[in-house]
Amino acid sequence: MRVCVCTVVHHPEDARILHRQIRSLLDAGHEVTYIAPFRACNVTPWRNISPVDVPRATGRRRLHALRAAHRALAEHSAYADIVLLHDPELLVGMPRAVRRRTVVWDVHEDTAAALTAKGWLPAPLAPLLRPAVRRLERRAERRHHLLLAEEGYRDRFTREHPVVPNTTYVADTPPTPPDDNRAVYVGHLSRARGAFDMIEMARLLAPEGIMVELIGAADPEVRPALRDAQREGLLRWYGFVPNDRALRIVEGATAGLSLLHDEPNYRHSMPTKVIEYMAHGIPVITTPLAPARGIVEPTGSGLVVPFNAPEAAAEAMRRLRKDQDLRDSLASQGYKTARERFHWPVQARPFVHHLETWAGAYTPGERPALSPRTA
């Protein structure tokens, strides 16, 4: 099977796109053409894919990148059995040559709800754009196949679509128990994701010899504050690091941070970083969003702190630092849960199977009916 994968919004080394989905397709013996902003992100493509470079869509500068992506899709979809899109923007104005192919949209987030967390989008525009986004989703559902990253996304659609959770790789053997004076964060840095809370947390903990390490690209709004805090020696900010290397930095830390705010887009999405911390035997410190709390508390794999409360997060870190038995217990339970429930290869098989089935299910011009959702 020949698969054409495309993103202009995500980093080419995005964990879900490259390290999980594309890797799974390659492992299954399929060919992958990957359309992504390699040069814009200073990324060297993997040797076993066919890379196609396009500009990156950032902030309000998106039109040039989308046009380039559509041209690339029109050219390379002709050789593909199936086209896998990762950005809802790519569904707008899709070339006819692409629409004739089997197209799959991988739904990463609640697009309409996420508008309020887009720092580059003027706040008054979010409620105006939300109906248009919902119409785009309904049209995509009628025309294409959908994969959902979360069970909580089902209610946005009228038909049944497979869910491929955004889990992670979990080692066969438990990692070394955490024993560093470090709190770590892996993921994009923005106000809504708790960037300013983590900076303040670092300010509170630095005099005690506890280091906060932040791994990920940052929104323009928070970059100056991150640079200033790093210059003061309050924290370490690594910038974007590929997922596999980022998780090696995480190993051995005292705690993994997920201080997301109470935003609509986060209320029904499991933060992948929480699963990644658990998989690496690191206690979690998380805000009380239902998906994260619903994993961390019942399994005893971390501590829950209030929203917008860096003082509470700092106190949780102090508690973990002082209590080795608690630290080891949370780490052990987290790893055990991740291994049993969130090991990516378990999801990789149905993901590849769905694409294989759709790619061979019908000839061009035909489209099988999707069964209505059951209650």
mmCIF file of C-alpha atoms in Angstrom:
data_model
loop_
_atom_site.group_PDB
_atom_site.id
_atom_site.type_symbol
_atom_site.label_atom_id
_atom_site.label_comp_id
_atom_site.label_asym_id
_atom_site.label_seq_id
_atom_site.Cartn_x
_atom_site.Cartn_y
_atom_site.Cartn_z
ATOM 1 C CA MET A 1 0.000 0.000 0.000
ATOM 2 C CA ARG A 2 1.243 3.491 -0.896
ATOM 3 C CA VAL A 3 0.292 6.142 1.648
ATOM 4 C CA CYS A 4 0.578 9.903 1.179
ATOM 5 C CA VAL A 5 0.753 11.671 4.559
ATOM 6 C CA CYS A 6 0.480 15.456 4.808
ATOM 7 C CA THR A 7 0.782 18.186 7.439
ATOM 8 C CA VAL A 8 1.719 21.850 7.253
ATOM 9 C CA VAL A 9 0.767 22.736 10.835
ATOM 10 C CA HIS A 10 2.528 20.058 12.854
ATOM 11 C CA HIS A 11 6.271 19.643 13.218
ATOM 12 C CA PRO A 12 7.521 16.936 10.791
ATOM 13 C CA GLU A 13 8.734 14.923 13.795
ATOM 14 C CA ASP A 14 5.398 15.097 15.578
ATOM 15 C CA ALA A 15 5.130 12.069 17.837
ATOM 16 C CA ARG A 16 1.721 10.855 16.631
ATOM 17 C CA ILE A 17 2.374 11.441 12.948
ATOM 18 C CA LEU A 18 5.973 10.270 12.549
ATOM 19 C CA HIS A 19 6.988 8.176 15.531
ATOM 20 C CA ARG A 20 3.721 6.284 15.808
ATOM 21 C CA GLN A 21 1.657 6.259 12.636
ATOM 22 C CA ILE A 22 4.327 6.508 9.925
ATOM 23 C CA ARG A 23 6.628 4.169 11.815
ATOM 24 C CA SER A 24 3.781 1.636 12.081
ATOM 25 C CA LEU A 25 3.085 1.861 8.349
ATOM 26 C CA LEU A 26 6.757 1.333 7.536
ATOM 27 C CA ASP A 27 6.986 -1.588 9.954
ATOM 28 C CA ALA A 28 4.013 -3.160 8.161
ATOM 29 C CA GLY A 29 5.889 -2.943 4.844
ATOM 30 C CA HIS A 30 3.989 -0.021 3.288
ATOM 31 C CA GLU A 31 5.453 2.877 1.283
ATOM 32 C CA VAL A 32 5.059 6.409 2.672
ATOM 33 C CA THR A 33 5.293 9.770 0.934
ATOM 34 C CA TYR A 34 5.460 12.442 3.615
ATOM 35 C CA ILE A 35 4.519 16.044 2.745
ATOM 36 C CA ALA A 36 5.709 18.243 5.612
ATOM 37 C CA PRO A 37 7.684 21.446 6.411
ATOM 38 C CA PHE A 38 11.105 19.811 6.712
ATOM 39 C CA ARG A 39 13.296 22.803 5.878
ATOM 40 C CA ALA A 40 11.205 25.249 7.900
ATOM 41 C CA CYS A 41 11.773 23.054 10.953
ATOM 42 C CA ASN A 42 15.377 22.129 10.086
ATOM 43 C CA VAL A 43 14.535 18.429 9.946
ATOM 44 C CA THR A 44 16.314 15.681 8.025
ATOM 45 C CA PRO A 45 13.672 13.198 6.795
ATOM 46 C CA TRP A 46 13.961 9.514 7.541
ATOM 47 C CA ARG A 47 15.687 7.578 4.758
ATOM 48 C CA ASN A 48 12.870 5.069 4.351
ATOM 49 C CA ILE A 49 10.205 7.642 3.446
ATOM 50 C CA SER A 50 9.754 9.780 0.313
ATOM 51 C CA PRO A 51 9.846 13.362 1.629
ATOM 52 C CA VAL A 52 8.190 16.362 -0.027
ATOM 53 C CA ASP A 53 9.059 19.733 1.507
ATOM 54 C CA VAL A 54 6.452 22.496 1.891
ATOM 55 C CA PRO A 55 6.368 25.729 3.928
ATOM 56 C CA ARG A 56 4.969 25.640 7.453
ATOM 57 C CA ALA A 57 1.652 27.268 8.396
ATOM 58 C CA THR A 58 2.230 29.368 11.500
ATOM 59 C CA GLY A 59 0.042 31.960 13.165
ATOM 60 C CA ARG A 60 -1.808 34.046 10.595
ATOM 61 C CA ARG A 61 0.689 33.161 7.844
ATOM 62 C CA ARG A 62 -1.027 30.069 6.474
ATOM 63 C CA LEU A 63 -2.249 30.667 2.931
ATOM 64 C CA HIS A 64 1.122 30.204 1.185
ATOM 65 C CA ALA A 65 1.751 26.917 3.015
ATOM 66 C CA LEU A 66 -1.735 25.595 2.261
ATOM 67 C CA ARG A 67 -1.424 26.372 -1.430
ATOM 68 C CA ALA A 68 1.940 24.618 -1.582
ATOM 69 C CA ALA A 69 0.511 21.603 0.251
ATOM 70 C CA HIS A 70 -2.441 21.387 -2.126
ATOM 71 C CA ARG A 71 -0.101 21.444 -5.122
ATOM 72 C CA ALA A 72 2.020 18.712 -3.567
ATOM 73 C CA LEU A 73 -1.057 16.639 -2.731
ATOM 74 C CA ALA A 74 -2.414 16.984 -6.267
ATOM 75 C CA GLU A 75 0.880 15.677 -7.641
ATOM 76 C CA HIS A 76 1.688 12.907 -5.209
ATOM 77 C CA SER A 77 -1.790 11.590 -4.435
ATOM 78 C CA ALA A 78 -1.869 10.256 -7.997
ATOM 79 C CA TYR A 79 0.625 7.573 -6.908
ATOM 80 C CA ALA A 80 -1.049 6.854 -3.564
ATOM 81 C CA ASP A 81 -3.622 4.272 -2.567
ATOM 82 C CA ILE A 82 -4.709 6.445 0.344
ATOM 83 C CA VAL A 83 -4.135 10.045 1.531
ATOM 84 C CA LEU A 84 -3.807 10.729 5.265
ATOM 85 C CA LEU A 85 -4.332 14.368 6.302
ATOM 86 C CA HIS A 86 -3.492 15.746 9.742
ATOM 87 C CA ASP A 87 -4.671 19.371 9.499
ATOM 88 C CA PRO A 88 -8.319 20.438 9.107
ATOM 89 C CA GLU A 89 -7.107 23.392 7.020
ATOM 90 C CA LEU A 90 -6.096 20.934 4.283
ATOM 91 C CA LEU A 91 -9.748 19.970 3.829
ATOM 92 C CA VAL A 92 -10.578 23.466 2.561
ATOM 93 C CA GLY A 93 -10.315 23.922 -1.204
ATOM 94 C CA MET A 94 -8.925 20.448 -1.717
ATOM 95 C CA PRO A 95 -7.910 19.849 -5.353
ATOM 96 C CA ARG A 96 -10.238 17.630 -7.380
ATOM 97 C CA ALA A 97 -7.402 15.194 -8.049
ATOM 98 C CA VAL A 98 -7.122 14.606 -4.298
ATOM 99 C CA ARG A 99 -10.872 14.353 -3.700
ATOM 100 C CA ARG A 100 -10.949 11.470 -6.177
ATOM 101 C CA ARG A 101 -8.609 9.487 -3.959
ATOM 102 C CA THR A 102 -9.363 7.724 -0.704
ATOM 103 C CA VAL A 103 -8.838 10.472 1.873
ATOM 104 C CA VAL A 104 -8.574 10.031 5.655
ATOM 105 C CA TRP A 105 -8.644 12.905 8.132
ATOM 106 C CA ASP A 106 -6.901 12.129 11.423
ATOM 107 C CA VAL A 107 -8.790 14.227 13.987
ATOM 108 C CA HIS A 108 -6.204 15.332 16.556
ATOM 109 C CA GLU A 109 -8.317 17.789 18.543
ATOM 110 C CA ASP A 110 -11.683 19.454 18.965
ATOM 111 C CA THR A 111 -10.965 22.038 16.285
ATOM 112 C CA ALA A 112 -13.785 24.450 17.153
ATOM 113 C CA ALA A 113 -13.136 24.312 20.900
ATOM 114 C CA ALA A 114 -9.414 24.801 20.320
ATOM 115 C CA LEU A 115 -9.990 28.217 18.717
ATOM 116 C CA THR A 116 -9.998 29.883 22.141
ATOM 117 C CA ALA A 117 -6.499 28.555 22.832
ATOM 118 C CA LYS A 118 -4.958 29.849 19.586
ATOM 119 C CA GLY A 119 -2.828 32.775 20.705
ATOM 120 C CA TRP A 120 -2.517 34.129 17.146
ATOM 121 C CA LEU A 121 -6.304 34.310 16.651
ATOM 122 C CA PRO A 122 -8.024 37.511 17.878
ATOM 123 C CA ALA A 123 -10.442 36.515 20.669
ATOM 124 C CA PRO A 124 -13.554 38.076 19.053
ATOM 125 C CA LEU A 125 -13.080 35.877 15.976
ATOM 126 C CA ALA A 126 -13.292 32.545 17.809
ATOM 127 C CA PRO A 127 -17.106 32.464 18.251
ATOM 128 C CA LEU A 128 -17.567 33.676 14.676
ATOM 129 C CA LEU A 129 -15.365 30.927 13.217
ATOM 130 C CA ARG A 130 -16.782 28.098 15.324
ATOM 131 C CA PRO A 131 -19.894 27.461 13.148
ATOM 132 C CA ALA A 132 -17.739 27.406 10.015
ATOM 133 C CA VAL A 133 -15.433 24.826 11.593
ATOM 134 C CA ARG A 134 -18.415 22.637 12.523
ATOM 135 C CA ARG A 135 -19.700 22.833 8.931
ATOM 136 C CA LEU A 136 -16.267 21.830 7.669
ATOM 137 C CA GLU A 137 -16.288 18.811 9.979
ATOM 138 C CA ARG A 138 -19.733 17.724 8.785
ATOM 139 C CA ARG A 139 -18.673 18.021 5.160
ATOM 140 C CA ALA A 140 -15.476 16.060 5.844
ATOM 141 C CA GLU A 141 -17.527 13.326 7.483
ATOM 142 C CA ARG A 142 -19.740 13.014 4.393
ATOM 143 C CA ARG A 143 -16.835 12.922 1.938
ATOM 144 C CA HIS A 144 -13.952 11.186 3.691
ATOM 145 C CA HIS A 145 -12.945 8.632 6.291
ATOM 146 C CA LEU A 146 -12.168 9.844 9.796
ATOM 147 C CA LEU A 147 -9.864 8.574 12.529
ATOM 148 C CA LEU A 148 -10.395 10.020 16.011
ATOM 149 C CA ALA A 149 -7.636 10.478 18.570
ATOM 150 C CA GLU A 150 -10.082 10.507 21.512
ATOM 151 C CA GLU A 151 -13.315 8.734 22.490
ATOM 152 C CA GLY A 152 -14.586 12.163 23.544
ATOM 153 C CA TYR A 153 -14.600 13.335 19.921
ATOM 154 C CA ARG A 154 -17.385 10.930 18.927
ATOM 155 C CA ASP A 155 -20.190 13.289 19.939
ATOM 156 C CA ARG A 156 -19.124 15.833 17.301
ATOM 157 C CA PHE A 157 -20.021 13.455 14.492
ATOM 158 C CA THR A 158 -23.204 11.692 13.398
ATOM 159 C CA ARG A 159 -21.585 8.451 12.237
ATOM 160 C CA GLU A 160 -19.338 5.886 13.821
ATOM 161 C CA HIS A 161 -15.607 6.401 13.288
ATOM 162 C CA PRO A 162 -12.692 4.355 14.653
ATOM 163 C CA VAL A 163 -10.738 5.754 17.571
ATOM 164 C CA VAL A 164 -6.954 5.420 17.519
ATOM 165 C CA PRO A 165 -5.804 6.826 20.881
ATOM 166 C CA ASN A 166 -2.634 8.853 21.057
ATOM 167 C CA THR A 167 -0.683 6.481 23.282
ATOM 168 C CA THR A 168 3.052 5.789 23.466
ATOM 169 C CA TYR A 169 5.721 3.103 23.425
ATOM 170 C CA VAL A 170 6.289 1.455 26.809
ATOM 171 C CA ALA A 171 9.469 -0.505 27.519
ATOM 172 C CA ASP A 172 9.244 -4.199 28.457
ATOM 173 C CA THR A 173 11.066 -3.639 31.735
ATOM 174 C CA PRO A 174 10.367 -0.978 34.386
ATOM 175 C CA PRO A 175 12.639 2.081 34.290
ATOM 176 C CA THR A 176 14.975 3.117 37.076
ATOM 177 C CA PRO A 177 13.040 4.754 39.956
ATOM 178 C CA PRO A 178 13.015 8.579 39.804
ATOM 179 C CA ASP A 179 15.756 10.178 41.868
ATOM 180 C CA ASP A 180 16.534 13.626 40.402
ATOM 181 C CA ASN A 181 15.666 17.075 41.674
ATOM 182 C CA ARG A 182 13.921 17.827 38.384
ATOM 183 C CA ALA A 183 10.372 18.534 37.264
ATOM 184 C CA VAL A 184 9.986 18.090 33.499
ATOM 185 C CA TYR A 185 7.460 19.066 30.865
ATOM 186 C CA VAL A 186 7.209 17.727 27.293
ATOM 187 C CA GLY A 187 4.967 19.415 24.751
ATOM 188 C CA HIS A 188 4.085 22.701 23.131
ATOM 189 C CA LEU A 189 4.378 25.692 25.446
ATOM 190 C CA SER A 190 1.553 28.217 25.572
ATOM 191 C CA ARG A 191 -0.423 30.162 28.127
ATOM 192 C CA ALA A 192 -3.290 27.662 27.999
ATOM 193 C CA ARG A 193 -0.849 24.776 28.495
ATOM 194 C CA GLY A 194 0.469 26.310 31.698
ATOM 195 C CA ALA A 195 3.708 27.900 30.481
ATOM 196 C CA PHE A 196 3.493 30.910 32.802
ATOM 197 C CA ASP A 197 2.467 28.660 35.699
ATOM 198 C CA MET A 198 5.563 26.520 35.165
ATOM 199 C CA ILE A 199 7.786 29.610 35.003
ATOM 200 C CA GLU A 200 6.396 30.764 38.359
ATOM 201 C CA MET A 201 6.761 27.241 39.749
ATOM 202 C CA ALA A 202 10.421 27.303 38.692
ATOM 203 C CA ARG A 203 10.865 30.658 40.444
ATOM 204 C CA LEU A 204 9.510 29.172 43.669
ATOM 205 C CA LEU A 205 11.634 26.015 43.509
ATOM 206 C CA ALA A 206 14.973 27.331 42.232
ATOM 207 C CA PRO A 207 16.190 28.513 45.678
ATOM 208 C CA GLU A 208 15.690 24.933 46.914
ATOM 209 C CA GLY A 209 17.892 23.409 44.219
ATOM 210 C CA ILE A 210 15.003 21.971 42.211
ATOM 211 C CA MET A 211 15.216 22.486 38.452
ATOM 212 C CA VAL A 212 12.235 22.786 36.101
ATOM 213 C CA GLU A 213 12.993 21.591 32.550
ATOM 214 C CA LEU A 214 10.688 22.495 29.665
ATOM 215 C CA ILE A 215 10.977 20.601 26.373
ATOM 216 C CA GLY A 216 9.028 21.963 23.439
ATOM 217 C CA ALA A 217 8.449 24.801 21.027
ATOM 218 C CA ALA A 218 6.695 27.878 22.409
ATOM 219 C CA ASP A 219 4.114 30.399 21.280
ATOM 220 C CA PRO A 220 5.478 33.900 20.602
ATOM 221 C CA GLU A 221 3.532 35.180 23.606
ATOM 222 C CA VAL A 222 5.535 33.126 26.095
ATOM 223 C CA ARG A 223 8.995 33.034 24.498
ATOM 224 C CA PRO A 224 10.332 36.245 26.101
ATOM 225 C CA ALA A 225 9.336 35.055 29.578
ATOM 226 C CA LEU A 226 10.958 31.667 28.963
ATOM 227 C CA ARG A 227 14.192 33.261 27.752
ATOM 228 C CA ASP A 228 14.291 35.620 30.738
ATOM 229 C CA ALA A 229 13.715 32.766 33.191
ATOM 230 C CA GLN A 230 16.441 30.712 31.546
ATOM 231 C CA ARG A 231 18.908 33.621 31.701
ATOM 232 C CA GLU A 232 18.154 33.937 35.434
ATOM 233 C CA GLY A 233 18.949 30.250 35.898
ATOM 234 C CA LEU A 234 15.419 29.450 37.074
ATOM 235 C CA LEU A 235 14.749 26.764 34.485
ATOM 236 C CA ARG A 236 16.061 24.985 31.394
ATOM 237 C CA TRP A 237 14.166 25.436 28.143
ATOM 238 C CA TYR A 238 15.322 23.063 25.418
ATOM 239 C CA GLY A 239 13.008 24.189 22.612
ATOM 240 C CA PHE A 240 11.652 21.541 20.278
ATOM 241 C CA VAL A 241 13.292 18.134 20.673
ATOM 242 C CA PRO A 242 12.159 15.037 18.693
ATOM 243 C CA ASN A 243 9.910 12.867 20.812
ATOM 244 C CA ASP A 244 12.296 9.950 21.239
ATOM 245 C CA ARG A 245 15.140 12.216 22.420
ATOM 246 C CA ALA A 246 12.812 14.313 24.581
ATOM 247 C CA LEU A 247 11.698 11.245 26.488
ATOM 248 C CA ARG A 248 15.318 10.272 27.134
ATOM 249 C CA ILE A 249 15.767 13.665 28.831
ATOM 250 C CA VAL A 250 12.666 12.951 30.910
ATOM 251 C CA GLU A 251 14.034 9.689 32.344
ATOM 252 C CA GLY A 252 14.878 9.811 36.035
ATOM 253 C CA ALA A 253 13.022 13.050 36.788
ATOM 254 C CA THR A 254 11.133 13.435 40.051
ATOM 255 C CA ALA A 255 7.896 14.491 38.344
ATOM 256 C CA GLY A 256 6.312 15.154 34.957
ATOM 257 C CA LEU A 257 4.165 18.266 34.638
ATOM 258 C CA SER A 258 0.806 18.691 32.908
ATOM 259 C CA LEU A 259 -0.560 22.025 34.125
ATOM 260 C CA LEU A 260 -3.136 22.550 31.374
ATOM 261 C CA HIS A 261 -5.797 25.175 31.955
ATOM 262 C CA ASP A 262 -9.526 24.505 31.988
ATOM 263 C CA GLU A 263 -9.996 25.060 28.247
ATOM 264 C CA PRO A 264 -12.882 23.452 26.292
ATOM 265 C CA ASN A 265 -10.484 21.591 23.984
ATOM 266 C CA TYR A 266 -8.714 19.947 26.929
ATOM 267 C CA ARG A 267 -11.810 18.793 28.842
ATOM 268 C CA HIS A 268 -12.242 15.574 26.865
ATOM 269 C CA SER A 269 -8.684 14.955 25.657
ATOM 270 C CA MET A 270 -6.168 12.819 27.490
ATOM 271 C CA PRO A 271 -2.850 14.723 27.547
ATOM 272 C CA THR A 272 -0.413 12.342 25.854
ATOM 273 C CA LYS A 273 2.363 13.724 28.042
ATOM 274 C CA VAL A 274 0.668 12.156 31.092
ATOM 275 C CA ILE A 275 0.868 8.714 29.483
ATOM 276 C CA GLU A 276 4.463 9.343 28.421
ATOM 277 C CA TYR A 277 5.490 10.254 31.977
ATOM 278 C CA MET A 278 3.801 7.129 33.321
ATOM 279 C CA ALA A 279 5.454 4.971 30.669
ATOM 280 C CA HIS A 280 8.869 6.256 31.803
ATOM 281 C CA GLY A 281 8.202 5.642 35.484
ATOM 282 C CA ILE A 282 7.794 9.300 36.456
ATOM 283 C CA PRO A 283 5.126 10.515 38.922
ATOM 284 C CA VAL A 284 2.653 12.929 37.326
ATOM 285 C CA ILE A 285 1.631 16.354 38.595
ATOM 286 C CA THR A 286 -1.525 17.348 36.723
ATOM 287 C CA THR A 287 -4.378 19.795 36.875
ATOM 288 C CA PRO A 288 -7.857 18.274 37.451
ATOM 289 C CA LEU A 289 -8.997 17.895 33.850
ATOM 290 C CA ALA A 290 -11.306 14.876 33.828
ATOM 291 C CA PRO A 291 -9.343 12.626 31.412
ATOM 292 C CA ALA A 292 -6.036 13.101 33.265
ATOM 293 C CA ARG A 293 -7.590 12.899 36.716
ATOM 294 C CA GLY A 294 -9.525 9.796 35.672
ATOM 295 C CA ILE A 295 -6.242 7.995 34.990
ATOM 296 C CA VAL A 296 -3.907 9.418 37.622
ATOM 297 C CA GLU A 297 -6.079 9.180 40.738
ATOM 298 C CA PRO A 298 -7.587 5.666 40.356
ATOM 299 C CA THR A 299 -4.239 4.149 39.402
ATOM 300 C CA GLY A 300 -2.206 6.027 42.018
ATOM 301 C CA SER A 301 0.266 7.340 39.479
ATOM 302 C CA GLY A 302 0.439 11.015 40.374
ATOM 303 C CA LEU A 303 -0.822 14.062 42.229
ATOM 304 C CA VAL A 304 -3.601 16.451 41.201
ATOM 305 C CA VAL A 305 -3.311 20.205 41.808
ATOM 306 C CA PRO A 306 -5.776 23.067 41.143
ATOM 307 C CA PHE A 307 -5.862 25.049 37.904
ATOM 308 C CA ASN A 308 -3.675 28.151 37.683
ATOM 309 C CA ALA A 309 -1.931 27.320 40.960
ATOM 310 C CA PRO A 310 1.877 27.257 40.577
ATOM 311 C CA GLU A 311 2.241 27.360 44.377
ATOM 312 C CA ALA A 312 0.296 24.082 44.676
ATOM 313 C CA ALA A 313 2.366 22.504 41.886
ATOM 314 C CA ALA A 314 5.564 23.575 43.656
ATOM 315 C CA GLU A 315 4.313 22.083 46.920
ATOM 316 C CA ALA A 316 3.470 18.796 45.168
ATOM 317 C CA MET A 317 7.026 18.727 43.824
ATOM 318 C CA ARG A 318 8.427 19.296 47.309
ATOM 319 C CA ARG A 319 6.294 16.461 48.633
ATOM 320 C CA LEU A 320 7.591 14.062 45.999
ATOM 321 C CA ARG A 321 11.172 15.124 46.623
ATOM 322 C CA LYS A 322 10.917 14.442 50.362
ATOM 323 C CA ASP A 323 8.923 11.195 50.269
ATOM 324 C CA GLN A 324 10.827 8.489 48.411
ATOM 325 C CA ASP A 325 8.258 5.801 49.183
ATOM 326 C CA LEU A 326 5.476 7.902 47.666
ATOM 327 C CA ARG A 327 7.632 8.768 44.681
ATOM 328 C CA ASP A 328 8.529 5.138 43.992
ATOM 329 C CA SER A 329 4.937 3.954 44.451
ATOM 330 C CA LEU A 330 3.504 6.512 42.019
ATOM 331 C CA ALA A 331 6.238 5.744 39.485
ATOM 332 C CA SER A 332 5.692 1.981 39.720
ATOM 333 C CA GLN A 333 1.911 2.208 39.383
ATOM 334 C CA GLY A 334 2.216 4.616 36.479
ATOM 335 C CA TYR A 335 4.530 2.326 34.536
ATOM 336 C CA LYS A 336 2.348 -0.722 35.216
ATOM 337 C CA THR A 337 -0.791 1.088 34.016
ATOM 338 C CA ALA A 338 0.914 2.452 30.907
ATOM 339 C CA ARG A 339 2.265 -0.965 29.947
ATOM 340 C CA GLU A 340 -1.092 -2.674 30.400
ATOM 341 C CA ARG A 341 -3.343 -0.048 28.824
ATOM 342 C CA PHE A 342 -1.409 2.434 26.695
ATOM 343 C CA HIS A 343 1.323 0.578 24.796
ATOM 344 C CA TRP A 344 1.224 2.000 21.222
ATOM 345 C CA PRO A 345 1.780 -1.291 19.314
ATOM 346 C CA VAL A 346 -1.642 -2.392 20.595
ATOM 347 C CA GLN A 347 -3.154 0.588 18.723
ATOM 348 C CA ALA A 348 -0.802 0.333 15.744
ATOM 349 C CA ARG A 349 -2.360 -2.860 14.423
ATOM 350 C CA PRO A 350 -5.942 -1.511 14.114
ATOM 351 C CA PHE A 351 -4.609 1.802 12.756
ATOM 352 C CA VAL A 352 -2.787 0.075 9.896
ATOM 353 C CA HIS A 353 -5.728 -2.278 9.350
ATOM 354 C CA HIS A 354 -8.179 0.618 8.955
ATOM 355 C CA LEU A 355 -6.013 2.226 6.280
ATOM 356 C CA GLU A 356 -5.464 -1.065 4.482
ATOM 357 C CA THR A 357 -9.207 -1.756 4.468
ATOM 358 C CA TRP A 358 -10.152 1.696 3.196
ATOM 359 C CA ALA A 359 -7.452 1.680 0.540
ATOM 360 C CA GLY A 360 -8.748 -1.559 -0.949
ATOM 361 C CA ALA A 361 -12.436 -1.300 -0.170
ATOM 362 C CA TYR A 362 -13.576 0.258 -3.415
ATOM 363 C CA THR A 363 -12.460 1.482 -6.793
ATOM 364 C CA PRO A 364 -12.092 5.202 -7.614
ATOM 365 C CA GLY A 365 -15.475 6.880 -7.978
ATOM 366 C CA GLU A 366 -17.224 4.548 -5.529
ATOM 367 C CA ARG A 367 -17.690 5.264 -1.857
ATOM 368 C CA PRO A 368 -19.056 2.754 0.635
ATOM 369 C CA ALA A 369 -21.808 3.958 2.936
ATOM 370 C CA LEU A 370 -20.803 4.445 6.549
ATOM 371 C CA SER A 371 -23.132 2.843 9.051
ATOM 372 C CA PRO A 372 -25.044 5.312 11.228
ATOM 373 C CA ARG A 373 -23.846 5.637 14.791
ATOM 374 C CA THR A 374 -25.473 3.401 17.308
ATOM 375 C CA ALA A 375 -26.707 4.880 20.572
#
